[in-house]
Amino acid sequence: MLGAVDREHAYRIADALLAHDGPALLAESRSLAARGLAFATALDELASLFHRIAVAQVVPEAAAHFEDAAKIADYARQFTAESVQLAYQICAQGRADLALAPDEETGFAMTLLRLLAFEPATSDRTDGPPEVAAPSAPRPAPRATRAEESNVAALRAPAVHSARVTAAPAGAPAIGRCPPIRRTGRHSLRRSS
């Protein structure tokens, strides 16, 4: 049926993400195009899959009623909570970006590539709570080099001008100088002559 998408493509994409298999992701995009399936609906189903995984990670008892509960529970153990949240956001944004892409297949493929490229670095899931990195000791500020110290000293030194500005001798014509401005009223300024 044209425009309909089954859930199997979403599972294949999730499996390819877990395996970090870019060629499989692009093959899935080409497969959907060859079958004439709607990319927007495919992204909706993929976002829905990541939603169900997030539910299983955060509220496992609520996920028990999903018709694919066993598969979702397995994905919930394999994906980190961070990667699921990011994947959901990428799918939702990818759905909105389809209209901006040169064509829907390109937009869909780019969304799959984002899912792979922006996977958090800590993708190995353990059954325990996520580990929090211990704060590192503050590093001492690097010492300035002699060149930097010299530059700072030069900036702090009083400015020395190479040309001296002298007043014109009395009675000399004021070439290039404007006459002084005096205030004549409340809001007006006039040049004195």
PDB file of C-alpha atoms in Angstrom:
ATOM      1  CA  MET A   1       0.000   0.000   0.000  1.00  0.00           C
ATOM      2  CA  LEU A   2       1.480   3.338  -1.080  1.00  0.00           C
ATOM      3  CA  GLY A   3       2.388   5.592   1.850  1.00  0.00           C
ATOM      4  CA  ALA A   4       2.146   2.867   4.493  1.00  0.00           C
ATOM      5  CA  VAL A   5       5.181   1.903   6.536  1.00  0.00           C
ATOM      6  CA  ASP A   6       5.591  -1.186   8.661  1.00  0.00           C
ATOM      7  CA  ARG A   7       7.660  -1.176  11.848  1.00  0.00           C
ATOM      8  CA  GLU A   8      10.331  -3.503  10.498  1.00  0.00           C
ATOM      9  CA  HIS A   9      12.228  -0.671   8.816  1.00  0.00           C
ATOM     10  CA  ALA A  10      12.468   1.130  12.184  1.00  0.00           C
ATOM     11  CA  TYR A  11      13.889  -2.005  13.813  1.00  0.00           C
ATOM     12  CA  ARG A  12      16.445  -2.408  11.000  1.00  0.00           C
ATOM     13  CA  ILE A  13      17.487   1.225  11.422  1.00  0.00           C
ATOM     14  CA  ALA A  14      17.825   0.830  15.214  1.00  0.00           C
ATOM     15  CA  ASP A  15      19.899  -2.332  14.678  1.00  0.00           C
ATOM     16  CA  ALA A  16      22.152  -0.505  12.189  1.00  0.00           C
ATOM     17  CA  LEU A  17      22.610   2.348  14.669  1.00  0.00           C
ATOM     18  CA  LEU A  18      23.610  -0.088  17.410  1.00  0.00           C
ATOM     19  CA  ALA A  19      26.098  -1.692  15.009  1.00  0.00           C
ATOM     20  CA  HIS A  20      27.329   1.754  13.806  1.00  0.00           C
ATOM     21  CA  ASP A  21      26.632   0.485  10.276  1.00  0.00           C
ATOM     22  CA  GLY A  22      26.365   3.492   7.939  1.00  0.00           C
ATOM     23  CA  PRO A  23      26.038   1.437   4.728  1.00  0.00           C
ATOM     24  CA  ALA A  24      23.052  -0.444   6.232  1.00  0.00           C
ATOM     25  CA  LEU A  25      21.378   2.878   7.096  1.00  0.00           C
ATOM     26  CA  LEU A  26      21.791   4.174   3.545  1.00  0.00           C
ATOM     27  CA  ALA A  27      20.610   0.834   2.144  1.00  0.00           C
ATOM     28  CA  GLU A  28      17.453   1.135   4.260  1.00  0.00           C
ATOM     29  CA  SER A  29      16.847   4.616   2.843  1.00  0.00           C
ATOM     30  CA  ARG A  30      17.214   3.304  -0.717  1.00  0.00           C
ATOM     31  CA  SER A  31      14.957   0.349   0.111  1.00  0.00           C
ATOM     32  CA  LEU A  32      12.181   2.634   1.348  1.00  0.00           C
ATOM     33  CA  ALA A  33      12.505   4.740  -1.811  1.00  0.00           C
ATOM     34  CA  ALA A  34      12.393   1.673  -4.059  1.00  0.00           C
ATOM     35  CA  ARG A  35       9.218   0.468  -2.352  1.00  0.00           C
ATOM     36  CA  GLY A  36       7.652   3.921  -2.712  1.00  0.00           C
ATOM     37  CA  LEU A  37       7.035   4.299   0.993  1.00  0.00           C
ATOM     38  CA  ALA A  38       6.453   7.696   2.607  1.00  0.00           C
ATOM     39  CA  PHE A  39       9.584   9.061   4.250  1.00  0.00           C
ATOM     40  CA  ALA A  40       7.587  11.325   6.571  1.00  0.00           C
ATOM     41  CA  THR A  41       5.670   8.337   7.888  1.00  0.00           C
ATOM     42  CA  ALA A  42       8.912   6.370   8.193  1.00  0.00           C
ATOM     43  CA  LEU A  43      10.392   9.148  10.370  1.00  0.00           C
ATOM     44  CA  ASP A  44       7.198   9.270  12.429  1.00  0.00           C
ATOM     45  CA  GLU A  45       7.500   5.537  13.085  1.00  0.00           C
ATOM     46  CA  LEU A  46      11.191   5.872  13.924  1.00  0.00           C
ATOM     47  CA  ALA A  47      10.473   8.713  16.380  1.00  0.00           C
ATOM     48  CA  SER A  48       7.705   6.582  17.871  1.00  0.00           C
ATOM     49  CA  LEU A  49      10.169   3.715  18.309  1.00  0.00           C
ATOM     50  CA  PHE A  50      12.589   5.969  20.214  1.00  0.00           C
ATOM     51  CA  HIS A  51       9.682   7.259  22.314  1.00  0.00           C
ATOM     52  CA  ARG A  52       8.753   3.712  23.293  1.00  0.00           C
ATOM     53  CA  ILE A  53      12.396   2.970  24.135  1.00  0.00           C
ATOM     54  CA  ALA A  54      12.550   6.087  26.339  1.00  0.00           C
ATOM     55  CA  VAL A  55       9.372   5.005  28.145  1.00  0.00           C
ATOM     56  CA  ALA A  56      10.893   1.572  28.741  1.00  0.00           C
ATOM     57  CA  GLN A  57      14.050   3.150  30.150  1.00  0.00           C
ATOM     58  CA  VAL A  58      12.333   5.632  32.452  1.00  0.00           C
ATOM     59  CA  VAL A  59       9.052   3.902  33.364  1.00  0.00           C
ATOM     60  CA  PRO A  60       9.539   0.219  32.524  1.00  0.00           C
ATOM     61  CA  GLU A  61       6.147  -0.873  33.890  1.00  0.00           C
ATOM     62  CA  ALA A  62       4.394   1.519  31.492  1.00  0.00           C
ATOM     63  CA  ALA A  63       6.134  -0.108  28.531  1.00  0.00           C
ATOM     64  CA  ALA A  64       4.809  -3.571  29.340  1.00  0.00           C
ATOM     65  CA  HIS A  65       1.622  -2.974  27.328  1.00  0.00           C
ATOM     66  CA  PHE A  66       3.450  -2.180  24.049  1.00  0.00           C
ATOM     67  CA  GLU A  67       2.771  -4.806  21.394  1.00  0.00           C
ATOM     68  CA  ASP A  68       6.536  -4.948  20.755  1.00  0.00           C
ATOM     69  CA  ALA A  69       7.406  -4.784  24.482  1.00  0.00           C
ATOM     70  CA  ALA A  70      10.095  -7.492  24.368  1.00  0.00           C
ATOM     71  CA  LYS A  71      11.936  -5.846  21.469  1.00  0.00           C
ATOM     72  CA  ILE A  72      11.602  -2.414  23.101  1.00  0.00           C
ATOM     73  CA  ALA A  73      12.970  -3.752  26.419  1.00  0.00           C
ATOM     74  CA  ASP A  74      15.954  -5.175  24.540  1.00  0.00           C
ATOM     75  CA  TYR A  75      16.616  -1.818  22.823  1.00  0.00           C
ATOM     76  CA  ALA A  76      16.210  -0.025  26.180  1.00  0.00           C
ATOM     77  CA  ARG A  77      19.103  -2.089  27.546  1.00  0.00           C
ATOM     78  CA  GLN A  78      21.321  -1.465  24.504  1.00  0.00           C
ATOM     79  CA  PHE A  79      20.834   2.282  23.925  1.00  0.00           C
ATOM     80  CA  THR A  80      21.850   4.896  26.491  1.00  0.00           C
ATOM     81  CA  ALA A  81      19.129   7.245  27.687  1.00  0.00           C
ATOM     82  CA  GLU A  82      21.081  10.135  26.143  1.00  0.00           C
ATOM     83  CA  SER A  83      21.288   8.490  22.735  1.00  0.00           C
ATOM     84  CA  VAL A  84      17.548   7.708  22.783  1.00  0.00           C
ATOM     85  CA  GLN A  85      16.658  11.314  23.625  1.00  0.00           C
ATOM     86  CA  LEU A  86      18.988  12.606  20.934  1.00  0.00           C
ATOM     87  CA  ALA A  87      17.685  10.118  18.370  1.00  0.00           C
ATOM     88  CA  TYR A  88      14.086  11.117  19.081  1.00  0.00           C
ATOM     89  CA  GLN A  89      14.977  14.795  18.641  1.00  0.00           C
ATOM     90  CA  ILE A  90      16.867  14.125  15.403  1.00  0.00           C
ATOM     91  CA  CYS A  91      13.905  12.148  14.007  1.00  0.00           C
ATOM     92  CA  ALA A  92      11.394  14.836  14.971  1.00  0.00           C
ATOM     93  CA  GLN A  93      13.565  17.576  13.466  1.00  0.00           C
ATOM     94  CA  GLY A  94      14.287  15.428  10.410  1.00  0.00           C
ATOM     95  CA  ARG A  95      10.546  15.143   9.831  1.00  0.00           C
ATOM     96  CA  ALA A  96      10.281  18.943   9.809  1.00  0.00           C
ATOM     97  CA  ASP A  97      13.370  19.231   7.570  1.00  0.00           C
ATOM     98  CA  LEU A  98      11.984  16.969   4.828  1.00  0.00           C
ATOM     99  CA  ALA A  99      10.310  19.973   3.191  1.00  0.00           C
ATOM    100  CA  LEU A 100      13.654  21.807   3.081  1.00  0.00           C
ATOM    101  CA  ALA A 101      15.644  18.950   1.529  1.00  0.00           C
ATOM    102  CA  PRO A 102      16.266  18.758  -2.222  1.00  0.00           C
ATOM    103  CA  ASP A 103      14.052  15.656  -2.198  1.00  0.00           C
ATOM    104  CA  GLU A 104      12.539  13.484   0.544  1.00  0.00           C
ATOM    105  CA  GLU A 105      14.950  10.598   0.046  1.00  0.00           C
ATOM    106  CA  THR A 106      17.916  12.921   0.557  1.00  0.00           C
ATOM    107  CA  GLY A 107      16.293  14.440   3.640  1.00  0.00           C
ATOM    108  CA  PHE A 108      15.589  10.995   5.083  1.00  0.00           C
ATOM    109  CA  ALA A 109      19.129   9.767   4.366  1.00  0.00           C
ATOM    110  CA  MET A 110      20.592  12.883   6.010  1.00  0.00           C
ATOM    111  CA  THR A 111      18.470  12.254   9.090  1.00  0.00           C
ATOM    112  CA  LEU A 112      19.820   8.695   9.290  1.00  0.00           C
ATOM    113  CA  LEU A 113      23.372  10.000   8.895  1.00  0.00           C
ATOM    114  CA  ARG A 114      22.757  12.501  11.716  1.00  0.00           C
ATOM    115  CA  LEU A 115      21.545   9.653  13.906  1.00  0.00           C
ATOM    116  CA  LEU A 116      24.847   7.907  13.274  1.00  0.00           C
ATOM    117  CA  ALA A 117      27.124  10.967  13.379  1.00  0.00           C
ATOM    118  CA  PHE A 118      25.712  12.522  16.540  1.00  0.00           C
ATOM    119  CA  GLU A 119      25.503   9.383  18.621  1.00  0.00           C
ATOM    120  CA  PRO A 120      26.848  10.215  22.099  1.00  0.00           C
ATOM    121  CA  ALA A 121      30.326   8.840  22.725  1.00  0.00           C
ATOM    122  CA  THR A 122      29.165   6.850  25.763  1.00  0.00           C
ATOM    123  CA  SER A 123      27.000   4.378  23.884  1.00  0.00           C
ATOM    124  CA  ASP A 124      28.011   1.273  25.898  1.00  0.00           C
ATOM    125  CA  ARG A 125      25.110   0.654  28.257  1.00  0.00           C
ATOM    126  CA  THR A 126      25.487  -1.064  31.609  1.00  0.00           C
ATOM    127  CA  ASP A 127      22.702  -2.330  33.820  1.00  0.00           C
ATOM    128  CA  GLY A 128      23.704   0.011  36.656  1.00  0.00           C
ATOM    129  CA  PRO A 129      23.043   3.703  36.964  1.00  0.00           C
ATOM    130  CA  PRO A 130      24.995   5.980  34.675  1.00  0.00           C
ATOM    131  CA  GLU A 131      28.441   6.806  35.958  1.00  0.00           C
ATOM    132  CA  VAL A 132      29.194  10.418  36.724  1.00  0.00           C
ATOM    133  CA  ALA A 133      32.715  11.539  36.016  1.00  0.00           C
ATOM    134  CA  ALA A 134      34.573  12.776  39.072  1.00  0.00           C
ATOM    135  CA  PRO A 135      35.332  16.470  38.885  1.00  0.00           C
ATOM    136  CA  SER A 136      38.905  17.032  37.874  1.00  0.00           C
ATOM    137  CA  ALA A 137      41.217  19.223  39.893  1.00  0.00           C
ATOM    138  CA  PRO A 138      41.454  22.730  38.505  1.00  0.00           C
ATOM    139  CA  ARG A 139      44.456  23.170  36.295  1.00  0.00           C
ATOM    140  CA  PRO A 140      46.820  26.037  37.077  1.00  0.00           C
ATOM    141  CA  ALA A 141      46.742  28.884  34.623  1.00  0.00           C
ATOM    142  CA  PRO A 142      49.500  28.557  32.040  1.00  0.00           C
ATOM    143  CA  ARG A 143      52.443  30.884  32.566  1.00  0.00           C
ATOM    144  CA  ALA A 144      52.894  33.644  30.061  1.00  0.00           C
ATOM    145  CA  THR A 145      55.807  33.409  27.680  1.00  0.00           C
ATOM    146  CA  ARG A 146      58.471  36.115  27.613  1.00  0.00           C
ATOM    147  CA  ALA A 147      57.015  37.508  24.399  1.00  0.00           C
ATOM    148  CA  GLU A 148      53.567  37.748  25.996  1.00  0.00           C
ATOM    149  CA  GLU A 149      55.034  39.405  29.105  1.00  0.00           C
ATOM    150  CA  SER A 150      56.846  41.871  26.874  1.00  0.00           C
ATOM    151  CA  ASN A 151      53.613  42.672  25.015  1.00  0.00           C
ATOM    152  CA  VAL A 152      51.748  43.237  28.282  1.00  0.00           C
ATOM    153  CA  ALA A 153      54.514  45.503  29.575  1.00  0.00           C
ATOM    154  CA  ALA A 154      54.408  47.519  26.362  1.00  0.00           C
ATOM    155  CA  LEU A 155      50.651  47.967  26.710  1.00  0.00           C
ATOM    156  CA  ARG A 156      50.992  49.170  30.311  1.00  0.00           C
ATOM    157  CA  ALA A 157      53.784  51.661  29.546  1.00  0.00           C
ATOM    158  CA  PRO A 158      52.801  55.308  28.977  1.00  0.00           C
ATOM    159  CA  ALA A 159      52.122  56.107  25.364  1.00  0.00           C
ATOM    160  CA  VAL A 160      54.938  57.887  23.538  1.00  0.00           C
ATOM    161  CA  HIS A 161      53.997  59.827  20.435  1.00  0.00           C
ATOM    162  CA  SER A 162      56.425  60.080  17.587  1.00  0.00           C
ATOM    163  CA  ALA A 163      55.207  63.488  16.420  1.00  0.00           C
ATOM    164  CA  ARG A 164      54.763  66.411  18.745  1.00  0.00           C
ATOM    165  CA  VAL A 165      51.697  68.560  18.450  1.00  0.00           C
ATOM    166  CA  THR A 166      52.458  72.220  18.957  1.00  0.00           C
ATOM    167  CA  ALA A 167      50.201  75.215  19.049  1.00  0.00           C
ATOM    168  CA  ALA A 168      50.297  77.600  16.108  1.00  0.00           C
ATOM    169  CA  PRO A 169      52.156  80.828  16.764  1.00  0.00           C
ATOM    170  CA  ALA A 170      49.983  83.778  17.739  1.00  0.00           C
ATOM    171  CA  GLY A 171      48.585  85.531  14.729  1.00  0.00           C
ATOM    172  CA  ALA A 172      49.128  82.579  12.385  1.00  0.00           C
ATOM    173  CA  PRO A 173      46.152  81.728  10.185  1.00  0.00           C
ATOM    174  CA  ALA A 174      44.026  78.845  11.473  1.00  0.00           C
ATOM    175  CA  ILE A 175      44.343  76.564   8.503  1.00  0.00           C
ATOM    176  CA  GLY A 176      42.230  73.442   8.742  1.00  0.00           C
ATOM    177  CA  ARG A 177      40.807  74.367  12.123  1.00  0.00           C
ATOM    178  CA  CYS A 178      37.186  75.050  12.848  1.00  0.00           C
ATOM    179  CA  PRO A 179      36.214  78.064  14.904  1.00  0.00           C
ATOM    180  CA  PRO A 180      35.094  77.219  18.431  1.00  0.00           C
ATOM    181  CA  ILE A 181      31.444  76.410  19.045  1.00  0.00           C
ATOM    182  CA  ARG A 182      29.589  78.451  21.626  1.00  0.00           C
ATOM    183  CA  ARG A 183      26.192  77.857  23.106  1.00  0.00           C
ATOM    184  CA  THR A 184      23.747  80.636  22.233  1.00  0.00           C
ATOM    185  CA  GLY A 185      20.463  79.376  23.499  1.00  0.00           C
ATOM    186  CA  ARG A 186      18.751  76.550  25.143  1.00  0.00           C
ATOM    187  CA  HIS A 187      19.019  74.046  22.275  1.00  0.00           C
ATOM    188  CA  SER A 188      20.965  75.701  19.523  1.00  0.00           C
ATOM    189  CA  LEU A 189      24.633  75.722  18.802  1.00  0.00           C
ATOM    190  CA  ARG A 190      26.276  78.382  16.653  1.00  0.00           C
ATOM    191  CA  ARG A 191      29.731  78.816  15.344  1.00  0.00           C
ATOM    192  CA  SER A 192      31.429  81.928  16.560  1.00  0.00           C
ATOM    193  CA  SER A 193      33.025  84.001  13.881  1.00  0.00           C
TER     194      SER A 193
END
